[in-house]
């Protein structure tokens, strides 16, 4: 959890313990919110309207998308791309996924060159700083508001406060930076139009500006926010769970340190 320091709360955690708490909280959170990420990306890449009134639209709502994905691809589809990332992140079973990863990287490099690995970099760079800043700023502000508004009895539940304030921070920051996330996804799949032809119309973009113009002209301003609903659910749960588990593990380490120092 870069940028968040448990010291002001009176905890005596080491830097290593803070790093472990952040890593484990990310590991658990990523596993829990993966289905929302899958649905969000499907919505972002669909050029047709997200409405049942459009006969060409493959997806038009969260519940409908869940049912369709389950019927066509099974429950494991909600964790596509997730398990290899988790395995690699904890260093277990890397050998099993290495050949697949090497093949994918080799194919992309041969077909499109080294720049293929940086598609979508511009909107990513533009979004990352305001998103991170907004997230922590909102989290801090919401905690102060919670302390001011909540009765004395409610203030005793630190886990609830962390979960609610973290979720609120995630929703606010994600909404304000969401269009850039959509542009990033559209640019990243460039060159793979044939692979997603079954999902509906395909488009080619020359860059961020061209992508912005095409989305505005063909899909309207609402096109900038396709997939926002599952994204907000993901952001709320992701940020809420992240802070919740981070605080939880920091408290666990604090109690362990306290017990050790009393011996």
CSV table of C-alpha atoms in Angstrom, one decimal, residues 31-218:
chain,number,residue,atom,x,y,z
A,31,UNK,CA,-9.0,-13.1,-6.3
A,32,UNK,CA,-12.3,-11.7,-5.0
A,33,UNK,CA,-13.0,-9.1,-7.6
A,34,UNK,CA,-11.8,-10.8,-10.7
A,35,UNK,CA,-15.3,-11.5,-12.1
A,36,UNK,CA,-16.2,-7.8,-12.1
A,37,UNK,CA,-13.0,-7.1,-14.0
A,38,UNK,CA,-13.9,-9.6,-16.7
A,39,UNK,CA,-17.4,-8.2,-17.2
A,40,UNK,CA,-16.0,-4.6,-17.2
A,41,UNK,CA,-13.6,-5.4,-20.0
A,42,UNK,CA,-16.2,-7.2,-22.0
A,43,UNK,CA,-18.4,-4.0,-21.8
A,44,UNK,CA,-15.5,-1.7,-22.6
A,45,UNK,CA,-14.7,-3.5,-25.8
A,46,UNK,CA,-18.2,-3.8,-27.1
A,47,UNK,CA,-18.9,-1.0,-29.7
A,48,UNK,CA,-22.6,-1.7,-29.7
A,49,UNK,CA,-24.8,0.0,-27.2
A,50,UNK,CA,-25.1,-1.8,-23.8
A,51,UNK,CA,-28.9,-2.2,-24.3
A,52,UNK,CA,-31.3,-5.0,-25.1
A,53,UNK,CA,-32.8,-2.7,-27.6
A,54,UNK,CA,-29.7,-3.1,-29.8
A,55,UNK,CA,-30.1,-6.6,-31.5
A,56,UNK,CA,-26.4,-6.7,-32.3
A,57,UNK,CA,-25.3,-6.2,-28.6
A,58,UNK,CA,-23.9,-9.3,-27.1
A,59,UNK,CA,-24.0,-7.8,-23.6
A,60,UNK,CA,-26.4,-5.3,-22.2
A,61,UNK,CA,-26.4,-5.6,-18.4
A,62,UNK,CA,-24.4,-7.1,-15.5
A,63,UNK,CA,-26.8,-9.9,-14.7
A,64,UNK,CA,-27.4,-10.7,-18.4
A,65,UNK,CA,-23.6,-10.8,-19.0
A,66,UNK,CA,-23.1,-13.1,-16.0
A,67,UNK,CA,-25.7,-15.5,-17.3
A,68,UNK,CA,-24.4,-15.5,-20.8
A,69,UNK,CA,-20.8,-16.0,-19.8
A,70,UNK,CA,-21.8,-18.9,-17.5
A,71,UNK,CA,-23.8,-20.5,-20.3
A,72,UNK,CA,-21.2,-20.1,-23.0
A,73,UNK,CA,-17.9,-20.4,-21.2
A,74,UNK,CA,-18.6,-21.8,-17.7
A,75,UNK,CA,-17.7,-20.3,-14.2
A,76,UNK,CA,-14.0,-20.4,-14.8
A,77,UNK,CA,-14.4,-17.7,-17.5
A,78,UNK,CA,-14.7,-15.1,-14.6
A,79,UNK,CA,-11.1,-15.8,-13.7
A,80,UNK,CA,-9.6,-15.8,-17.2
A,81,UNK,CA,-6.1,-14.3,-17.1
A,82,UNK,CA,-6.3,-14.2,-13.3
A,83,UNK,CA,-4.8,-17.5,-12.1
A,84,UNK,CA,-1.5,-17.3,-14.1
A,85,UNK,CA,-1.0,-13.7,-12.8
A,86,UNK,CA,-1.6,-14.9,-9.2
A,87,UNK,CA,0.7,-17.8,-9.6
A,88,UNK,CA,3.5,-15.7,-11.1
A,89,UNK,CA,3.0,-13.0,-8.4
A,90,UNK,CA,3.7,-15.5,-5.5
A,91,UNK,CA,6.4,-17.4,-7.4
A,92,UNK,CA,4.6,-20.8,-7.3
A,93,UNK,CA,4.2,-22.9,-10.4
A,94,UNK,CA,5.9,-20.4,-12.6
A,95,UNK,CA,7.2,-23.3,-14.7
A,96,UNK,CA,3.7,-24.4,-15.7
A,97,UNK,CA,2.8,-21.0,-17.2
A,98,UNK,CA,6.2,-20.1,-18.6
A,99,UNK,CA,5.8,-21.8,-22.0
A,100,UNK,CA,2.4,-20.2,-22.6
A,101,UNK,CA,3.7,-16.8,-21.6
A,102,UNK,CA,6.8,-17.2,-23.8
A,103,UNK,CA,4.7,-18.2,-26.8
A,104,UNK,CA,2.4,-15.2,-26.3
A,105,UNK,CA,5.2,-12.8,-26.0
A,106,UNK,CA,7.1,-14.3,-29.0
A,107,UNK,CA,4.0,-14.2,-31.2
A,108,UNK,CA,3.2,-10.6,-30.3
A,109,UNK,CA,6.8,-9.5,-30.9
A,110,UNK,CA,7.0,-11.2,-34.3
A,111,UNK,CA,3.7,-9.9,-35.6
A,112,UNK,CA,3.8,-6.3,-34.4
A,113,UNK,CA,7.3,-5.5,-33.0
A,114,UNK,CA,8.5,-4.3,-29.6
A,115,UNK,CA,6.0,-1.4,-29.4
A,116,UNK,CA,3.1,-3.8,-29.1
A,117,UNK,CA,3.9,-4.2,-25.4
A,118,UNK,CA,3.3,-0.5,-24.9
A,119,UNK,CA,-0.1,-0.1,-26.5
A,120,UNK,CA,-2.4,1.9,-24.2
A,121,UNK,CA,0.6,3.4,-22.3
A,122,UNK,CA,-0.4,7.0,-22.9
A,123,UNK,CA,-3.8,6.9,-21.2
A,124,UNK,CA,-2.3,4.6,-18.5
A,125,UNK,CA,0.4,7.1,-17.6
A,126,UNK,CA,-2.1,10.0,-17.7
A,127,UNK,CA,-4.5,8.2,-15.4
A,128,UNK,CA,-2.2,6.6,-12.9
A,129,UNK,CA,-1.2,9.7,-11.0
A,130,UNK,CA,-4.6,11.4,-10.6
A,131,UNK,CA,-6.1,8.0,-9.8
A,132,UNK,CA,-3.6,7.1,-7.0
A,133,UNK,CA,-3.7,10.7,-5.7
A,134,UNK,CA,-7.5,10.8,-5.6
A,135,UNK,CA,-7.7,7.4,-4.0
A,136,UNK,CA,-5.6,8.2,-1.0
A,137,UNK,CA,-6.9,11.7,-0.7
A,138,UNK,CA,-10.5,10.6,-0.8
A,139,UNK,CA,-9.8,7.8,1.7
A,140,UNK,CA,-8.3,10.2,4.1
A,141,UNK,CA,-11.1,12.7,3.7
A,142,UNK,CA,-13.8,10.1,4.1
A,143,UNK,CA,-12.2,8.8,7.3
A,144,UNK,CA,-12.4,12.3,8.7
A,145,UNK,CA,-16.0,12.6,7.6
A,146,UNK,CA,-16.8,9.2,9.1
A,147,UNK,CA,-15.3,10.2,12.5
A,148,UNK,CA,-17.3,13.5,12.4
A,149,UNK,CA,-20.6,11.9,11.4
A,150,UNK,CA,-20.6,8.5,13.2
A,151,UNK,CA,-21.9,8.2,16.8
A,152,UNK,CA,-19.3,7.3,19.4
A,153,UNK,CA,-20.5,3.6,19.5
A,154,UNK,CA,-19.9,3.3,15.8
A,155,UNK,CA,-16.4,4.6,15.9
A,156,UNK,CA,-15.2,1.5,17.7
A,157,UNK,CA,-15.6,-0.7,14.6
A,158,UNK,CA,-12.4,0.2,12.7
A,159,UNK,CA,-12.8,-2.6,10.1
A,160,UNK,CA,-16.2,-1.2,9.1
A,161,UNK,CA,-14.7,2.3,8.8
A,162,UNK,CA,-11.8,1.1,6.6
A,163,UNK,CA,-14.2,-0.9,4.4
A,164,UNK,CA,-16.7,1.9,3.9
A,165,UNK,CA,-14.1,4.7,3.4
A,166,UNK,CA,-12.0,2.6,1.1
A,167,UNK,CA,-15.0,1.7,-1.0
A,168,UNK,CA,-16.1,5.3,-1.3
A,169,UNK,CA,-12.6,6.4,-2.3
A,170,UNK,CA,-12.5,3.7,-5.0
A,171,UNK,CA,-15.8,4.8,-6.4
A,172,UNK,CA,-14.9,8.5,-6.6
A,173,UNK,CA,-11.5,8.0,-8.1
A,174,UNK,CA,-12.6,5.4,-10.6
A,175,UNK,CA,-15.5,7.5,-11.9
A,176,UNK,CA,-13.3,10.6,-12.5
A,177,UNK,CA,-10.6,8.7,-14.4
A,178,UNK,CA,-12.8,6.0,-16.1
A,179,UNK,CA,-12.7,7.2,-19.7
A,180,UNK,CA,-8.9,6.8,-19.7
A,181,UNK,CA,-9.3,3.2,-18.6
A,182,UNK,CA,-11.7,2.6,-21.5
A,183,UNK,CA,-9.2,4.2,-24.0
A,184,UNK,CA,-6.4,2.0,-22.7
A,185,UNK,CA,-8.4,-1.2,-23.2
A,186,UNK,CA,-9.5,-0.2,-26.7
A,187,UNK,CA,-5.9,0.6,-27.7
A,188,UNK,CA,-4.4,-2.5,-26.1
A,189,UNK,CA,-6.5,-4.9,-28.2
A,190,UNK,CA,-5.4,-3.3,-31.4
A,191,UNK,CA,-4.2,-6.0,-33.8
A,192,UNK,CA,-6.4,-8.6,-32.3
A,193,UNK,CA,-9.6,-7.5,-34.1
A,194,UNK,CA,-10.1,-11.0,-35.7
A,195,UNK,CA,-10.0,-12.6,-32.3
A,196,UNK,CA,-12.9,-10.6,-30.9
A,197,UNK,CA,-15.0,-10.5,-34.1
A,198,UNK,CA,-17.5,-12.9,-32.5
A,199,UNK,CA,-18.3,-10.2,-29.9
A,200,UNK,CA,-19.5,-7.7,-32.4
A,201,UNK,CA,-18.1,-4.8,-34.4
A,202,UNK,CA,-14.4,-4.1,-34.5
A,203,UNK,CA,-12.6,-0.8,-34.8
A,204,UNK,CA,-9.0,0.3,-35.4
A,205,UNK,CA,-7.5,3.3,-33.7
A,206,UNK,CA,-4.4,5.3,-34.6
A,207,UNK,CA,-3.8,6.6,-31.1
A,208,UNK,CA,-5.4,8.2,-28.0
A,209,UNK,CA,-6.8,11.2,-29.9
A,210,UNK,CA,-8.2,9.1,-32.7
A,211,UNK,CA,-9.8,6.7,-30.2
A,212,UNK,CA,-11.4,9.6,-28.3
A,213,UNK,CA,-12.8,11.0,-31.5
A,214,UNK,CA,-14.2,7.7,-32.8
A,215,UNK,CA,-15.8,6.8,-29.5
A,216,UNK,CA,-17.4,10.3,-29.3
A,217,UNK,CA,-18.7,10.2,-32.9
A,218,UNK,CA,-20.0,6.7,-33.0
